[in-house]
Short mmCIF file of C-alpha atoms in Angstrom, two decimals:
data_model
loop_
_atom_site.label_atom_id
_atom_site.label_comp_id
_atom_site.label_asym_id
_atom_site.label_seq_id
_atom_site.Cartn_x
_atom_site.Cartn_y
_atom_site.Cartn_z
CA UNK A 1 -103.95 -89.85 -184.25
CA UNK A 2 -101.42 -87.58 -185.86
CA UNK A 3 -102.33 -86.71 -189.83
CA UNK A 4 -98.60 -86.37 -190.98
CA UNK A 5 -98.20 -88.07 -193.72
CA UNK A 6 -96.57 -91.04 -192.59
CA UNK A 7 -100.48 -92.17 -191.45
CA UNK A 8 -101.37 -95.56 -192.84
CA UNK A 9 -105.11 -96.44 -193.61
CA UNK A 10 -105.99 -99.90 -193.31
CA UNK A 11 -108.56 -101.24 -195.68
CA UNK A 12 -110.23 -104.33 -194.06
CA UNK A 13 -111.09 -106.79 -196.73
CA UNK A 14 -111.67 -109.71 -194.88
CA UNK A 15 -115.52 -109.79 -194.85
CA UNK A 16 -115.60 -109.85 -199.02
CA UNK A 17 -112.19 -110.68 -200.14
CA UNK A 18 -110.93 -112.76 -197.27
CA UNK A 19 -114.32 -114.70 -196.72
CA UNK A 20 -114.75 -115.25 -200.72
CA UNK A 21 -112.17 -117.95 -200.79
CA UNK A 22 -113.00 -119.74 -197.31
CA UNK A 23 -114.84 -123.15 -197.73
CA UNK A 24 -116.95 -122.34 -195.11
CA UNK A 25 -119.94 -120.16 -195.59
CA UNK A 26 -121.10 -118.17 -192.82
CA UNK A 27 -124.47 -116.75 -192.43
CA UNK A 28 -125.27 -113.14 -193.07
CA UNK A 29 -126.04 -112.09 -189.54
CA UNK A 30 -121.91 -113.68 -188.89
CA UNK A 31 -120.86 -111.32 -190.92
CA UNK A 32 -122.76 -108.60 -189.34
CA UNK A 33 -121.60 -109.12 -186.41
CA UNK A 34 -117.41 -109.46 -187.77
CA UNK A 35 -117.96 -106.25 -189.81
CA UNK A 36 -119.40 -104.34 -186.78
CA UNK A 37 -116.86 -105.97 -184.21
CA UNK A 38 -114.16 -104.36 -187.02
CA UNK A 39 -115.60 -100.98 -187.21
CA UNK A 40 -115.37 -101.30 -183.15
CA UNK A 41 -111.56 -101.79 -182.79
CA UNK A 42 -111.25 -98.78 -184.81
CA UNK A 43 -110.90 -99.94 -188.49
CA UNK A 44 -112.09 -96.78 -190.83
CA UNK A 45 -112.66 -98.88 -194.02
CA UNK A 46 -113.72 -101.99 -194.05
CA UNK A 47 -115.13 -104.14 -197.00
CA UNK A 48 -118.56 -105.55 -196.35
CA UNK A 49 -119.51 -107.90 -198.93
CA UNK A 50 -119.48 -108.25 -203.16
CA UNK A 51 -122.64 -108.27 -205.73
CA UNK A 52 -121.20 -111.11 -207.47
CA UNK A 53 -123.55 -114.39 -208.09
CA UNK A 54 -123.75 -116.42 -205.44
CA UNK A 55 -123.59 -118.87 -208.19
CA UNK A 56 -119.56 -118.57 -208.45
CA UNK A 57 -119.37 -117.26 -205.30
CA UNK A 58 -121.98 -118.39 -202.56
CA UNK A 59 -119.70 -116.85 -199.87
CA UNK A 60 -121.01 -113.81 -201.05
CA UNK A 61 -124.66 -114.43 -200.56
CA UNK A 62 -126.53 -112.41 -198.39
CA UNK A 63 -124.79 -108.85 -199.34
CA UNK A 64 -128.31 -107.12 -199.61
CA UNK A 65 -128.97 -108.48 -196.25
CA UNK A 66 -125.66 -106.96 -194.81
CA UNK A 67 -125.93 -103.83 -196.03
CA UNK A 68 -129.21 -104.04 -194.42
CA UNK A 69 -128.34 -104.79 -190.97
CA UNK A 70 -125.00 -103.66 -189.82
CA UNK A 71 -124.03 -100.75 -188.13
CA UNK A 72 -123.20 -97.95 -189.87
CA UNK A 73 -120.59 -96.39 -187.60
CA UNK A 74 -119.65 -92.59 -188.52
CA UNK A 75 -116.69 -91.84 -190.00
CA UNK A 76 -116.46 -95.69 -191.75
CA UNK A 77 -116.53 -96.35 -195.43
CA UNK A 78 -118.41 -99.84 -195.87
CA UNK A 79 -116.74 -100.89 -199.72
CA UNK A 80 -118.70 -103.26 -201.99
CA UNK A 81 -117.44 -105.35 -204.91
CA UNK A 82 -119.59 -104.41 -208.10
CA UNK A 83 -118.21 -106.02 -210.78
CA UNK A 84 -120.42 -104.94 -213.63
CA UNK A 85 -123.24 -102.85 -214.55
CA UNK A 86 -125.94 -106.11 -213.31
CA UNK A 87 -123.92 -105.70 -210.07
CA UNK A 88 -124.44 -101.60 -209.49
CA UNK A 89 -128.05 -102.30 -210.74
CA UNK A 90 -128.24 -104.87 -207.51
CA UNK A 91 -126.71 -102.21 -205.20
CA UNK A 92 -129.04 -99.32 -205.93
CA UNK A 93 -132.29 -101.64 -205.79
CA UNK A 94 -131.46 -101.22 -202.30
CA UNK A 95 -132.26 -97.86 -202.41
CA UNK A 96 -135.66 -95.39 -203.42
CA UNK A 97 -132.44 -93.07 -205.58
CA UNK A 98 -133.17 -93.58 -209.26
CA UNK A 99 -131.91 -90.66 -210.70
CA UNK A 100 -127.91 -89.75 -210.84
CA UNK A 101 -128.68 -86.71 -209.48
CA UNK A 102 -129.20 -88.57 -206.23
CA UNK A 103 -127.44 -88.56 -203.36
CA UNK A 104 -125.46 -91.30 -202.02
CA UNK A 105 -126.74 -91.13 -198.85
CA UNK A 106 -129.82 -93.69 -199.72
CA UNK A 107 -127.85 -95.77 -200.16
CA UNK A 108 -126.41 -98.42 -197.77
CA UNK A 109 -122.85 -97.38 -198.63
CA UNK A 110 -120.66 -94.45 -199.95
CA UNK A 111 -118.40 -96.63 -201.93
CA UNK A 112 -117.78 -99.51 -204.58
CA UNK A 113 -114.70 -101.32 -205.87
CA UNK A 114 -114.12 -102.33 -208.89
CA UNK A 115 -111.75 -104.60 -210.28
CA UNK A 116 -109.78 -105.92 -213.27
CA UNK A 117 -106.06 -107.89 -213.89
CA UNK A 118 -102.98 -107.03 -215.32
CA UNK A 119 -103.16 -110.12 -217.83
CA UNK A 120 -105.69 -111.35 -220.45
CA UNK A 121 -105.42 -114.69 -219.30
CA UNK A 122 -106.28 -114.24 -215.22
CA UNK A 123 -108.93 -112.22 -216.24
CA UNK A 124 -110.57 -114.47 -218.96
CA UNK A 125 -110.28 -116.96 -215.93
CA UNK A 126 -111.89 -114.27 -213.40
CA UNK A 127 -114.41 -112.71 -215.69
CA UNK A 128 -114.83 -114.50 -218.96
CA UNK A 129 -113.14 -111.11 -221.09
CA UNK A 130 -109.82 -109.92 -222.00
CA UNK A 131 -108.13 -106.54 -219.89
CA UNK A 132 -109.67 -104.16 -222.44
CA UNK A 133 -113.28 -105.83 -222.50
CA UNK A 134 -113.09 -105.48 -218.85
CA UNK A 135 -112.43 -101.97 -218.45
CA UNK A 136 -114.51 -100.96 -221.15
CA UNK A 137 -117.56 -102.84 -218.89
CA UNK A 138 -116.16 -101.19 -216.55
CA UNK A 139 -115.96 -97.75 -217.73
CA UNK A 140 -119.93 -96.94 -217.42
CA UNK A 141 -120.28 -98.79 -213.89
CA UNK A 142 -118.08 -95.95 -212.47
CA UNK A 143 -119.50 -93.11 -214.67
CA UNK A 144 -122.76 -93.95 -213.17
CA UNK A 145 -121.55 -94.54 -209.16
CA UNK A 146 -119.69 -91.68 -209.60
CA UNK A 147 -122.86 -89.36 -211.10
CA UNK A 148 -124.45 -91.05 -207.76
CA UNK A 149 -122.06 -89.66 -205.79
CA UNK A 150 -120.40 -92.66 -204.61
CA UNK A 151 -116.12 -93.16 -204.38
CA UNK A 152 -114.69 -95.87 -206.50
CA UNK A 153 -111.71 -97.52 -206.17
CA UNK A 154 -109.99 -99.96 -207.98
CA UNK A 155 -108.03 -103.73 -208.30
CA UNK A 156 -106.18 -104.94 -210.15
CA UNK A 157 -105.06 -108.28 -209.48
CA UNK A 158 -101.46 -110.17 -210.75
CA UNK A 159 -99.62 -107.15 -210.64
CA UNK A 160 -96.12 -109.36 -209.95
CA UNK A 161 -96.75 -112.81 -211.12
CA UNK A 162 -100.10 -114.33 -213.28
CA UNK A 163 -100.93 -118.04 -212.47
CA UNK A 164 -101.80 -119.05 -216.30
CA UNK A 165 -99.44 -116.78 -217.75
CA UNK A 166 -96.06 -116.30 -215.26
CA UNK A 167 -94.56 -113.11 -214.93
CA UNK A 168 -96.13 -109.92 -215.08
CA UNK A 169 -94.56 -107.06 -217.36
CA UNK A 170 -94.76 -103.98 -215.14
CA UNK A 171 -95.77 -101.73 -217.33
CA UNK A 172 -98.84 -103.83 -218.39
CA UNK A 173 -99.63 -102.91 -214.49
CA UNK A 174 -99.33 -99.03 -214.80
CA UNK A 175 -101.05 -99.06 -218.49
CA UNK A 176 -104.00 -100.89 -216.51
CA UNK A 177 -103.96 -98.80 -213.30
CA UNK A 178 -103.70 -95.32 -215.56
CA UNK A 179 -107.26 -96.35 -217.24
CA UNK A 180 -108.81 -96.89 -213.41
CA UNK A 181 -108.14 -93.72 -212.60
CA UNK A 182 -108.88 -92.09 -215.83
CA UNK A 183 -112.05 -93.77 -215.42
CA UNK A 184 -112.26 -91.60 -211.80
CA UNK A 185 -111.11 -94.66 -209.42
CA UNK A 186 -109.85 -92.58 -206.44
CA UNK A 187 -107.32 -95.05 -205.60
CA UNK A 188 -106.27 -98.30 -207.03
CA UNK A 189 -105.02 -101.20 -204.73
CA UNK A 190 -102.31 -103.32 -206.53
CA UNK A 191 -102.81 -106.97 -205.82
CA UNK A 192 -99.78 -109.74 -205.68
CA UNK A 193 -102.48 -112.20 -206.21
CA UNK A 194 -100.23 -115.43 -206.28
CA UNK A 195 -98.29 -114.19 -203.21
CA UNK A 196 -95.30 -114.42 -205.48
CA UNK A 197 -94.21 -110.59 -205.00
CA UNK A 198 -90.58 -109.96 -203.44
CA UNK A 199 -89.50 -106.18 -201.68
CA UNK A 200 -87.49 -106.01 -204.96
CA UNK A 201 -89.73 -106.77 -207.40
CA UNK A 202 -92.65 -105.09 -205.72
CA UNK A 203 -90.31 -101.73 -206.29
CA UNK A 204 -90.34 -102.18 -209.74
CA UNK A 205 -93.47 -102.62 -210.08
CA UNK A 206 -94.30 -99.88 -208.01
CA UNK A 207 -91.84 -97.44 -209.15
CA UNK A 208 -93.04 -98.26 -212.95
CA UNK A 209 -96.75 -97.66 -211.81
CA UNK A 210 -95.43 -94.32 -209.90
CA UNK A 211 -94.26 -92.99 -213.06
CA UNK A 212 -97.69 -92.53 -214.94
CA UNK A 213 -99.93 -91.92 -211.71
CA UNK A 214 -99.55 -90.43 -208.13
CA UNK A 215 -98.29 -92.74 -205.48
CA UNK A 216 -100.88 -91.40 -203.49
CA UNK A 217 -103.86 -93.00 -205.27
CA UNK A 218 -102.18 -96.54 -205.08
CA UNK A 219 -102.60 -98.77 -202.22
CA UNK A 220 -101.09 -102.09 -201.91
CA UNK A 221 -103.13 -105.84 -201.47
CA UNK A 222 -100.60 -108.24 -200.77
CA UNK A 223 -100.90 -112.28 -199.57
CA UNK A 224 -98.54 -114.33 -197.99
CA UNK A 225 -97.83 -117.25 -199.98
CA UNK A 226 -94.26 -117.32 -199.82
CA UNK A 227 -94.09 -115.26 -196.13
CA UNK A 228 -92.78 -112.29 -197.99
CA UNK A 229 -96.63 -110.00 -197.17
CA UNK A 230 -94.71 -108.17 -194.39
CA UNK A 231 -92.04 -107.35 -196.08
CA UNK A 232 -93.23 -106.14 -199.18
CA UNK A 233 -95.90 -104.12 -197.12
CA UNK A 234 -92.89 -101.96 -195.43
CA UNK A 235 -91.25 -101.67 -199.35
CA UNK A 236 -94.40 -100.19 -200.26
CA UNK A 237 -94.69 -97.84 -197.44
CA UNK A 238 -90.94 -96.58 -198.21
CA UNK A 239 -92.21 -95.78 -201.75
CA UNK A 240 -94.93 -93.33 -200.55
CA UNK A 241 -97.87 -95.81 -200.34
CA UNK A 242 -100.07 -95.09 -197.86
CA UNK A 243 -103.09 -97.33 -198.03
CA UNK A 244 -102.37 -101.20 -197.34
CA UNK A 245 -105.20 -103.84 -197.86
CA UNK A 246 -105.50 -106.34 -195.21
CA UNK A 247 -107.55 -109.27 -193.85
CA UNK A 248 -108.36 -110.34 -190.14
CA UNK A 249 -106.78 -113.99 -189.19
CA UNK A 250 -105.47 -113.85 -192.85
CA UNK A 251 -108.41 -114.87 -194.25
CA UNK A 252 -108.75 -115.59 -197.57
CA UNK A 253 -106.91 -115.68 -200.91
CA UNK A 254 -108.55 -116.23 -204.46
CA UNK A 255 -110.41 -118.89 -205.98
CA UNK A 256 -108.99 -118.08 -209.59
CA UNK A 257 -105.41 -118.49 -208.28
CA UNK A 258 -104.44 -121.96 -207.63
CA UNK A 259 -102.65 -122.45 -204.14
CA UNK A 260 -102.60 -118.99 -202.95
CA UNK A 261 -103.05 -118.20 -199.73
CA UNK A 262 -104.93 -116.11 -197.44
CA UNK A 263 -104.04 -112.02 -197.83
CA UNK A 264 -101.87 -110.47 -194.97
CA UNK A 265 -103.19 -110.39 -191.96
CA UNK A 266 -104.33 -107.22 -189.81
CA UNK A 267 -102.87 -107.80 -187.29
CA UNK A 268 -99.55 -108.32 -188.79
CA UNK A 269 -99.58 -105.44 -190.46
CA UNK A 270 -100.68 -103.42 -187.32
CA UNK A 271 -97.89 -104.55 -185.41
CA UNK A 272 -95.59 -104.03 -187.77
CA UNK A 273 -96.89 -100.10 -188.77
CA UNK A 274 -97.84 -99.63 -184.81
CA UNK A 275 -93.89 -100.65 -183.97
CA UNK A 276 -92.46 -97.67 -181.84
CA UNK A 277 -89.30 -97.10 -184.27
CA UNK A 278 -91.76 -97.86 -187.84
CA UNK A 279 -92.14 -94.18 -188.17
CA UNK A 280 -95.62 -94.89 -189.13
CA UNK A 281 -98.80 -94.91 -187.50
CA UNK A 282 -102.22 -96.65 -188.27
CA UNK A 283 -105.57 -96.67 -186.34
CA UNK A 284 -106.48 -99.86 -184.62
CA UNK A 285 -107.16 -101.71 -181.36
CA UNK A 286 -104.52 -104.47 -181.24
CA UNK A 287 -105.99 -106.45 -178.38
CA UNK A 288 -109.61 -106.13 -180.46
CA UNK A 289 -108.04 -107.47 -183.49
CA UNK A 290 -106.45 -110.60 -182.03
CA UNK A 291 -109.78 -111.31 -180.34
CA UNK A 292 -111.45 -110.82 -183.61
CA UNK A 293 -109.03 -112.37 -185.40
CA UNK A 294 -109.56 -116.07 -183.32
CA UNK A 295 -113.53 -115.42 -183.22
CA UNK A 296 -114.04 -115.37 -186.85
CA UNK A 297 -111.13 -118.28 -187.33
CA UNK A 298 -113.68 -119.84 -185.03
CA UNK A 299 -116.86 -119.67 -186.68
CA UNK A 300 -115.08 -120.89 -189.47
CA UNK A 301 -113.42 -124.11 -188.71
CA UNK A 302 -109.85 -122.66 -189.72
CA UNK A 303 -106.92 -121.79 -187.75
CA UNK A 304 -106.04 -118.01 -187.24
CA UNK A 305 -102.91 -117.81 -189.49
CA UNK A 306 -101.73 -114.27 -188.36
CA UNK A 307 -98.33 -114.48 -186.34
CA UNK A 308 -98.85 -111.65 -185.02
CA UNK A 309 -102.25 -112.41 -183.39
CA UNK A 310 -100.90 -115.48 -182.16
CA UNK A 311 -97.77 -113.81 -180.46
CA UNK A 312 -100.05 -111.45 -178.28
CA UNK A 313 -102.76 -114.12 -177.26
CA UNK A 314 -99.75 -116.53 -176.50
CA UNK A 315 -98.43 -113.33 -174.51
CA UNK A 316 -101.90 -112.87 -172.62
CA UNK A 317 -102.35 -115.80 -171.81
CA UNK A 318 -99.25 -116.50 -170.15
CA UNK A 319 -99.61 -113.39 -168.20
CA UNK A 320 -103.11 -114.31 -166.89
CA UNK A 321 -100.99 -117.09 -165.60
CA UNK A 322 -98.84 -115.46 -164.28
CA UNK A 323 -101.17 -112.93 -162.75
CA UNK A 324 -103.07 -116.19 -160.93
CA UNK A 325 -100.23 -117.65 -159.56
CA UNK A 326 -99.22 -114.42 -157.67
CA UNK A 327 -103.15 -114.10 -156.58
CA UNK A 328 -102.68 -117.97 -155.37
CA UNK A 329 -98.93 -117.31 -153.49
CA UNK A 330 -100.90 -114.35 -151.60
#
């Protein structure tokens, strides 16, 4: 792969953030198995589960037990969601390290996320607190990862549209992304969380954000409600982002927003960045993806949502056709 600057990296959030919100719940050796088939077709960050309660969230169960048994492939960052200090605590119990001055390497990743929202109101529905109570819980959680040695990065959701409260004032986004990364968030991914976001207002948005922090520590999480993912993907890329959040088979969505659905999908986004005239590249194995893509969709009980992944089995399979009719005319 080239490293010009027109490489895209792919975060994978379809084993926390795409499975989250799917009715089903799969067990934790499923998951070991879709996070190591991932890490296989080349993904380089890929998110592999969320210390949340299984309470709220019982798609999340089994993270310890993850952590515990999948692959750890070189070179791939394995994310977990940590949303407060209980949740960091959970994480390092994992681990012999007790002392910041330990290194990450105990522990069965290199990385956390944390996240907040660009409204009071999504994020009294998400976490029971207003913006600022959030980031000020937030504030130690990545003082101590970091003193661990672990990379954090950042959400925050509603950036375009809030489901309680409507539309989003851009600069509410920037003020909340500016204290992530004062807070030492490497990057912060921007989340149209309703699916609501358009290539022109996901400009503004981005161009307001751009103005207090480098374009190069935001990445963008985008979901396909109204089919506009795609699209607003490529107006993010134009504007210097380089990291794009994505989900196999379009899993997904969020349980706090009413009626969204599932994040972009993959392979979508693949195609679209792996086009020969995109002028960008991204690391991935197409063909892996689609197959992974209808596996997990599978296990499930869903259908695969992604167009793209549909497209190339359809394609496939109609050349295996093809290829057996020949073999039969011989």
């Amino acid at each position: 792969m080239s490293t010009s600057s027109n490489l895209v990296r792919i975060v994978e959030v379809g084993p926390r953030d795409g499975l989250q919100n799917e009715k089903a719940v799969i067990s934790p050796s499923v998951k070991v198995e879709l996070i190591n088939r991932l890490g296989h077709a080349g993904l380089k960050s890929i998110e592999a589960g969320s210390f949340v309660s299984p309470k709220w969230v019982p798609q999340m169960a089994g993270t310890s037990e993850v952590l515990a048994h999948m692959e750890k492939i070189p070179g791939v960052h394995y994310p977990v969601l940590v949303p407060n200090q209980k949740g960091l605590e959970a994480l390092f119990s994992l681990s012999d390290s007790s002392s910041p001055s330990s290194s990450s390497s105990k522990l069965p990743t290199d990385e956390i996320a944390i996240f907040t929202a660009a409204t009071d109101e999504f994020s009294r529905a998400n976490t029971n607190c207003s913006v600022a109570e959030s980031l000020a819980r937030l504030r130690p959680v990545a003082a101590v990862a970091i003193a661990h040695g672990l990379r954090v990065r950042g959400y925050v959701s509603v950036v375009i549209t809030c489901p309680y409260s409507g539309k989003v004032d851009p600069r509410k986004v920037r003020e909340v992304t500016k204290e992530l990364i004062d807070m030492g968030c490497y990057e912060v991914s921007l989340g149209d969380t309703n699916g609501t976001g358009t290539p022109s207002t996901v400009r503004r948005m981005i161009e307001e954000v751009a103005s207090a922090v480098p374009v190069s520590k935001l990445a963008g999480h985008f979901h396909d409600t109204y089919g506009m993912a795609i699209a607003n993907v490529m107006t993010a890329l134009s504007l210097g982002v380089r990291t794009i959040d994505s989900s196999i088979g379009g899993l997904g969505g969020c349980p706090y927003s009413p009626g969204a659905t599932g994040n972009v999908a993959t392979e979508d986004v693949l195609h679209a960045i792996q086009a020969p005239d995109s002028g960008y590249e991204a690391e991935g194995d197409m063909n892996a993806l689609v197959d992974i893509g209808f596996w997990i969709s599978e296990q499930l009980g869903r259908d695969n949502v992604s167009r793209a992944g549909k497209a190339y089995r359809a394609a496939r399979l109609r050349m295996e056709r093809e290829n057996v009719k020949e073999r039969s005319n011989l």
